[in-house]
PDB file of C-alpha atoms in Angstrom:
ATOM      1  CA  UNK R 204       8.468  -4.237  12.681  1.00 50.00           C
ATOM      2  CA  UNK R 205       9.228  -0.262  13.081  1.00 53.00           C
ATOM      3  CA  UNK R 206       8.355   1.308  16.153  1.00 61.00           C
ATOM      4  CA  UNK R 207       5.492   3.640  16.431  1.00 64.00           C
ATOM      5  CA  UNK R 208       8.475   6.453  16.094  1.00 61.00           C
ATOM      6  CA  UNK R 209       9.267   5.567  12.688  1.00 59.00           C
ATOM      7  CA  UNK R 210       5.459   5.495  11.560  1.00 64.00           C
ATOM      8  CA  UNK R 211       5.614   9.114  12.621  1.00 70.00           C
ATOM      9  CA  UNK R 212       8.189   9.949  11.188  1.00 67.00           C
ATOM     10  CA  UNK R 213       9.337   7.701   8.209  1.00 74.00           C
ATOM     11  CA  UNK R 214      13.045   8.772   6.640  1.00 76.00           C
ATOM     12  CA  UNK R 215      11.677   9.553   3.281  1.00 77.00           C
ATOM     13  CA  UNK R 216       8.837  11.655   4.226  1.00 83.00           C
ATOM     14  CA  UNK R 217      10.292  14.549   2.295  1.00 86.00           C
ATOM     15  CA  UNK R 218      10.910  12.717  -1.032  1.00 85.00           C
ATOM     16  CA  UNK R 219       7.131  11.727  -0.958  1.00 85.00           C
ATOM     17  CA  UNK R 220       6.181  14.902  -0.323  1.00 87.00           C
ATOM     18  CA  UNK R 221       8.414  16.328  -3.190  1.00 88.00           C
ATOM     19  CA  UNK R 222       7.034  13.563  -5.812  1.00 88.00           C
ATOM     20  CA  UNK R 223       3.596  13.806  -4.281  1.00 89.00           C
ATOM     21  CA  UNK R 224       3.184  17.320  -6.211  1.00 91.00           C
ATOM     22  CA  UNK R 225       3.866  15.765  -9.573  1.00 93.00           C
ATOM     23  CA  UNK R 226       1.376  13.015  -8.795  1.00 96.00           C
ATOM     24  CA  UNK R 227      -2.447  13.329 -10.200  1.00 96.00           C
ATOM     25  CA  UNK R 228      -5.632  14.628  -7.694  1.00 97.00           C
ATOM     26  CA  UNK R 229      -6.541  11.029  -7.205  1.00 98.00           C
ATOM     27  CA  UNK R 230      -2.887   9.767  -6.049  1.00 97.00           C
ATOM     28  CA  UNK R 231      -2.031  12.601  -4.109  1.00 97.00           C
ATOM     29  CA  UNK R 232      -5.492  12.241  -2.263  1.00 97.00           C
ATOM     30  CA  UNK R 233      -4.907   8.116  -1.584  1.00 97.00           C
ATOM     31  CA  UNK R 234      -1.135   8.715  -0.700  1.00 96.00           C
ATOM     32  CA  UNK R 235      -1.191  11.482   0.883  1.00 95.00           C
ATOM     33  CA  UNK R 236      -4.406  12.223   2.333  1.00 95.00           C
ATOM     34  CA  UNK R 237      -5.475   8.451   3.129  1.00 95.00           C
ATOM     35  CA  UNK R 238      -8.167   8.243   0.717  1.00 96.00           C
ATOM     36  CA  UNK R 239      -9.279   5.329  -1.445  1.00 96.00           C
ATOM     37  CA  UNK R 240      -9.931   4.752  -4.975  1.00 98.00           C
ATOM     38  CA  UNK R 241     -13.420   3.516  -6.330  1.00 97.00           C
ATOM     39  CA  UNK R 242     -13.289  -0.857  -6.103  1.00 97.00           C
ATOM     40  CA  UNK R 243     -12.249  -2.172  -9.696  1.00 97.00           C
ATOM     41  CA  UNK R 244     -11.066   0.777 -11.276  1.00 97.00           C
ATOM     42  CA  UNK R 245      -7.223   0.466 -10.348  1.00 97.00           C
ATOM     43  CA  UNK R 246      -4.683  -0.668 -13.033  1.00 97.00           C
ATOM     44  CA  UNK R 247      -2.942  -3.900 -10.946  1.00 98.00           C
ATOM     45  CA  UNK R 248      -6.669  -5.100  -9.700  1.00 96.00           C
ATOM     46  CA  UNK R 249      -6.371  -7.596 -12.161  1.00 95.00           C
ATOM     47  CA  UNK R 250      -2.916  -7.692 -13.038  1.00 96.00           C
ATOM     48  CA  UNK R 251      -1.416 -10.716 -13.048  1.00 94.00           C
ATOM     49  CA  UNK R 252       2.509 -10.051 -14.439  1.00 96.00           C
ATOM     50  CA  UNK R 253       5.598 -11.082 -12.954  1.00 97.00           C
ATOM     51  CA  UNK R 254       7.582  -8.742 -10.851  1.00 98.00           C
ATOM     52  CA  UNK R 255       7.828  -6.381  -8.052  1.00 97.00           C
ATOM     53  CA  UNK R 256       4.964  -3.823  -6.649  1.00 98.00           C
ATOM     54  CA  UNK R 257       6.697  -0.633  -5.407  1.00 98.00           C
ATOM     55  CA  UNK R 258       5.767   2.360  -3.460  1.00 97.00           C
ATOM     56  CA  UNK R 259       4.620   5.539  -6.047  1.00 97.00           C
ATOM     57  CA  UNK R 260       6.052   8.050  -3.608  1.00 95.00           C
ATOM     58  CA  UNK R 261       9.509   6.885  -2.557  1.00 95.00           C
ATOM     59  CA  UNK R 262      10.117   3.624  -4.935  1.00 95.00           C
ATOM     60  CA  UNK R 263      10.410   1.100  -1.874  1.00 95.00           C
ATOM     61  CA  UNK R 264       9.532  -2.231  -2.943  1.00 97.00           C
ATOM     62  CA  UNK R 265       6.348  -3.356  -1.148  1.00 97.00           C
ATOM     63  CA  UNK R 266       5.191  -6.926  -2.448  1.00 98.00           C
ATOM     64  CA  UNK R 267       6.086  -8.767  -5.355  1.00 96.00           C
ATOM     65  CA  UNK R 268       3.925 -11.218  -7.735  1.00 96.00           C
ATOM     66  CA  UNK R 269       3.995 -14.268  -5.430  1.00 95.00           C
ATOM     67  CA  UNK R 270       1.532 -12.694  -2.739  1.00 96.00           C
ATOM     68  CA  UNK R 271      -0.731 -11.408  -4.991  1.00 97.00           C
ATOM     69  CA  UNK R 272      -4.319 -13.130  -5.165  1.00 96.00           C
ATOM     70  CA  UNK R 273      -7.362 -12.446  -6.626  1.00 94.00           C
ATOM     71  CA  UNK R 274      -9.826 -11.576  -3.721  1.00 94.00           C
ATOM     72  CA  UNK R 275     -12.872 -10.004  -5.387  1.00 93.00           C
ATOM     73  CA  UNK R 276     -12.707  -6.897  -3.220  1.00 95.00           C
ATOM     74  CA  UNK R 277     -11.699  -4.375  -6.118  1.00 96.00           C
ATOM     75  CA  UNK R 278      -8.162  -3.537  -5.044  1.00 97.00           C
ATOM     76  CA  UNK R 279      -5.026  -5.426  -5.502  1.00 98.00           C
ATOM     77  CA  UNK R 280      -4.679  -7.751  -3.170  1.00 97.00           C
ATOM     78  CA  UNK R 281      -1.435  -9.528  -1.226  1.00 98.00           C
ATOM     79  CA  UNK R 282      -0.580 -12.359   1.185  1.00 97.00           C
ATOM     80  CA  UNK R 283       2.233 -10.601   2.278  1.00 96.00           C
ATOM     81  CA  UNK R 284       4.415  -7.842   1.982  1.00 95.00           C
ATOM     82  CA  UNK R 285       8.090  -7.734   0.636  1.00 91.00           C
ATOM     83  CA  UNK R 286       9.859  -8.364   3.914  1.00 88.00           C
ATOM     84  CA  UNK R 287       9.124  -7.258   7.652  1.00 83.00           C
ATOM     85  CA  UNK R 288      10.340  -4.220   6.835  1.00 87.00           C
ATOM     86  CA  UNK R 289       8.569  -2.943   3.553  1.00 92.00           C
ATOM     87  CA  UNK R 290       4.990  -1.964   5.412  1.00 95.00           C
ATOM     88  CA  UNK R 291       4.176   0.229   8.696  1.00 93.00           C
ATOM     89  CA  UNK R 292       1.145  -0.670  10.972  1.00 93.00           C
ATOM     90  CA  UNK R 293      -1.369   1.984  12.074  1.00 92.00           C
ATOM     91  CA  UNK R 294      -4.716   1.788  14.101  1.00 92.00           C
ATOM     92  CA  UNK R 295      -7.313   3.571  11.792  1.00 92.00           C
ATOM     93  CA  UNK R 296     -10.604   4.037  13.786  1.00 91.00           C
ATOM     94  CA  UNK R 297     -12.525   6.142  10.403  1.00 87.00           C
ATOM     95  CA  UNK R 298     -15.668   5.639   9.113  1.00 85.00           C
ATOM     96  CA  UNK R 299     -17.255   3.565  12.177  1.00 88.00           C
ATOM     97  CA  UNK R 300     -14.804   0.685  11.174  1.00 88.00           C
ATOM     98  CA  UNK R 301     -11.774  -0.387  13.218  1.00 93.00           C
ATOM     99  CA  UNK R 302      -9.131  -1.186  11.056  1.00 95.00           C
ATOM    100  CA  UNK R 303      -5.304  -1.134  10.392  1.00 96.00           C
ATOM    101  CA  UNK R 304      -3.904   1.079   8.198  1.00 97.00           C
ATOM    102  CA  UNK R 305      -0.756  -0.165   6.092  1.00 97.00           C
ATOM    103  CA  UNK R 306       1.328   2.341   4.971  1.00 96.00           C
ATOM    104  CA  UNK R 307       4.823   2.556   3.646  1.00 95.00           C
ATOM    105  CA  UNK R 308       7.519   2.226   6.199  1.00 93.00           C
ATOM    106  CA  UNK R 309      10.379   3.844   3.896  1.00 92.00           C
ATOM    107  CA  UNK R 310       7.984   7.262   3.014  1.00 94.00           C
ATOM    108  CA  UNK R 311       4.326   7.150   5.316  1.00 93.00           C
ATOM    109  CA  UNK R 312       2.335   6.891   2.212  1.00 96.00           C
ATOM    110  CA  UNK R 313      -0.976   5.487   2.608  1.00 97.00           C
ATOM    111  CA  UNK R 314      -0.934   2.682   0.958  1.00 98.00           C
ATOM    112  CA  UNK R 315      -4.963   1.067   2.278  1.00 98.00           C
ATOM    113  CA  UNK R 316      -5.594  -1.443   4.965  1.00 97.00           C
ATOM    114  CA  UNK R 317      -4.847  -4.777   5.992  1.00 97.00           C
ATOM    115  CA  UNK R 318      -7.002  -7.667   7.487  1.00 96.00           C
ATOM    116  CA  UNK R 319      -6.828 -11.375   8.655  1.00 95.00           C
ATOM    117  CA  UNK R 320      -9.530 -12.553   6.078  1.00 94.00           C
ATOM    118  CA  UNK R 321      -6.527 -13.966   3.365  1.00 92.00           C
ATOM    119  CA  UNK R 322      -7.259 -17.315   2.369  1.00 92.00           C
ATOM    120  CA  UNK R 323      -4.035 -18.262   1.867  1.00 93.00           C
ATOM    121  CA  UNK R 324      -1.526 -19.630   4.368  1.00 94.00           C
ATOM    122  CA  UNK R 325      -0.449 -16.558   5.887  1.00 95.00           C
ATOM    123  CA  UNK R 326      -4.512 -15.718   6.741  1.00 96.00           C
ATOM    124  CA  UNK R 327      -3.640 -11.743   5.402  1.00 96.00           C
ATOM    125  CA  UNK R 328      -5.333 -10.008   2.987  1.00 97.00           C
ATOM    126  CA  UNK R 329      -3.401  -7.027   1.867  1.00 98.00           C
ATOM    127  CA  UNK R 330      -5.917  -4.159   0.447  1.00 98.00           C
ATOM    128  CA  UNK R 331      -3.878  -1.858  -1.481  1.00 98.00           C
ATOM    129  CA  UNK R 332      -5.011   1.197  -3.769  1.00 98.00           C
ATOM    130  CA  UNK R 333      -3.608   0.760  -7.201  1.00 98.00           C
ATOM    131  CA  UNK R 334      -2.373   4.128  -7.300  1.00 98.00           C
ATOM    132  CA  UNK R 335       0.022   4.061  -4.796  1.00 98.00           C
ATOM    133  CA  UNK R 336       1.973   1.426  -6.163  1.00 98.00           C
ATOM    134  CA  UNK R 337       4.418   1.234  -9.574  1.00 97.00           C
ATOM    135  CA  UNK R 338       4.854  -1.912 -10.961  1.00 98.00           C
ATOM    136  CA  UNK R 339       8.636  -3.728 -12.193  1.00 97.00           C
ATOM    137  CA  UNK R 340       8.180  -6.553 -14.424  1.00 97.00           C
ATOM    138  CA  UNK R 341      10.906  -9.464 -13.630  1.00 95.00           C
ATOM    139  CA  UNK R 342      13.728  -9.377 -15.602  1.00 87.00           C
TER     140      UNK R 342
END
């Protein structure tokens, strides 16, 4: 897990911030402005290839096909990220709601939230905006 000085300030910070102008009003709000995109309209909310699920800011790989499941929330959903490393941890206390943020460890993207409602295994339930992810099909 990174320590709460990494969340703040992540190593590629910069090269998000220097794609994030490329990106679209929509993914520069989610990623870089913590919003969220409306439930069902993302591209991998139903996406069901083989592959990887990387970062849109910085490229990091986040999850890959195996922890995806279909939760009926609207957003792509994961059991589990990449590796211990791939996702930073955040207290988010907006909107009334107490929740935890994830976002990515390599860049500080916001990436959505996280909670212990996953009915698999692992009991997580990864809640991530399509936008801020890319998608690599296996090879």
């Amino acid at each position: 897990m990174w320590s709460q000085f990494h969340v703040q300030y992540p190593p590629l910070k910069r090269l998000a911030e220097e794609n994030s102008k490329s990106f679209d009003q929509l993914t520069y709000h989610v990623t870089q402005e913590h919003g969220t995109e409306r439930p069902y309209t993302g591209q991998y909310n139903m996406h069901h290839e083989q592959g990887s699920y990387k970062c849109v800011c910085c490229g990091s790989v986040l999850f890959d096909d195996k922890g995806k499941f279909e939760s009926g929330c609207g957003w792509p959903s994961f059991d589990r990220a990449q590796n211990n490393k791939a996702i930073a941890y955040r207290a988010d206390n907006s909107h009334n709601m107490q929740r935890i943020e994830i976002l990515c460890a390599q860049c500080g993207s916001h990436l959505g939230h996280v909670f212990e409602d996953g009915p698999t295994e692992t009991g997580q339930r990864y809640c991530v905006n399509s936008v801020s992810l890319d998608f690599e099909p296996a090879k």
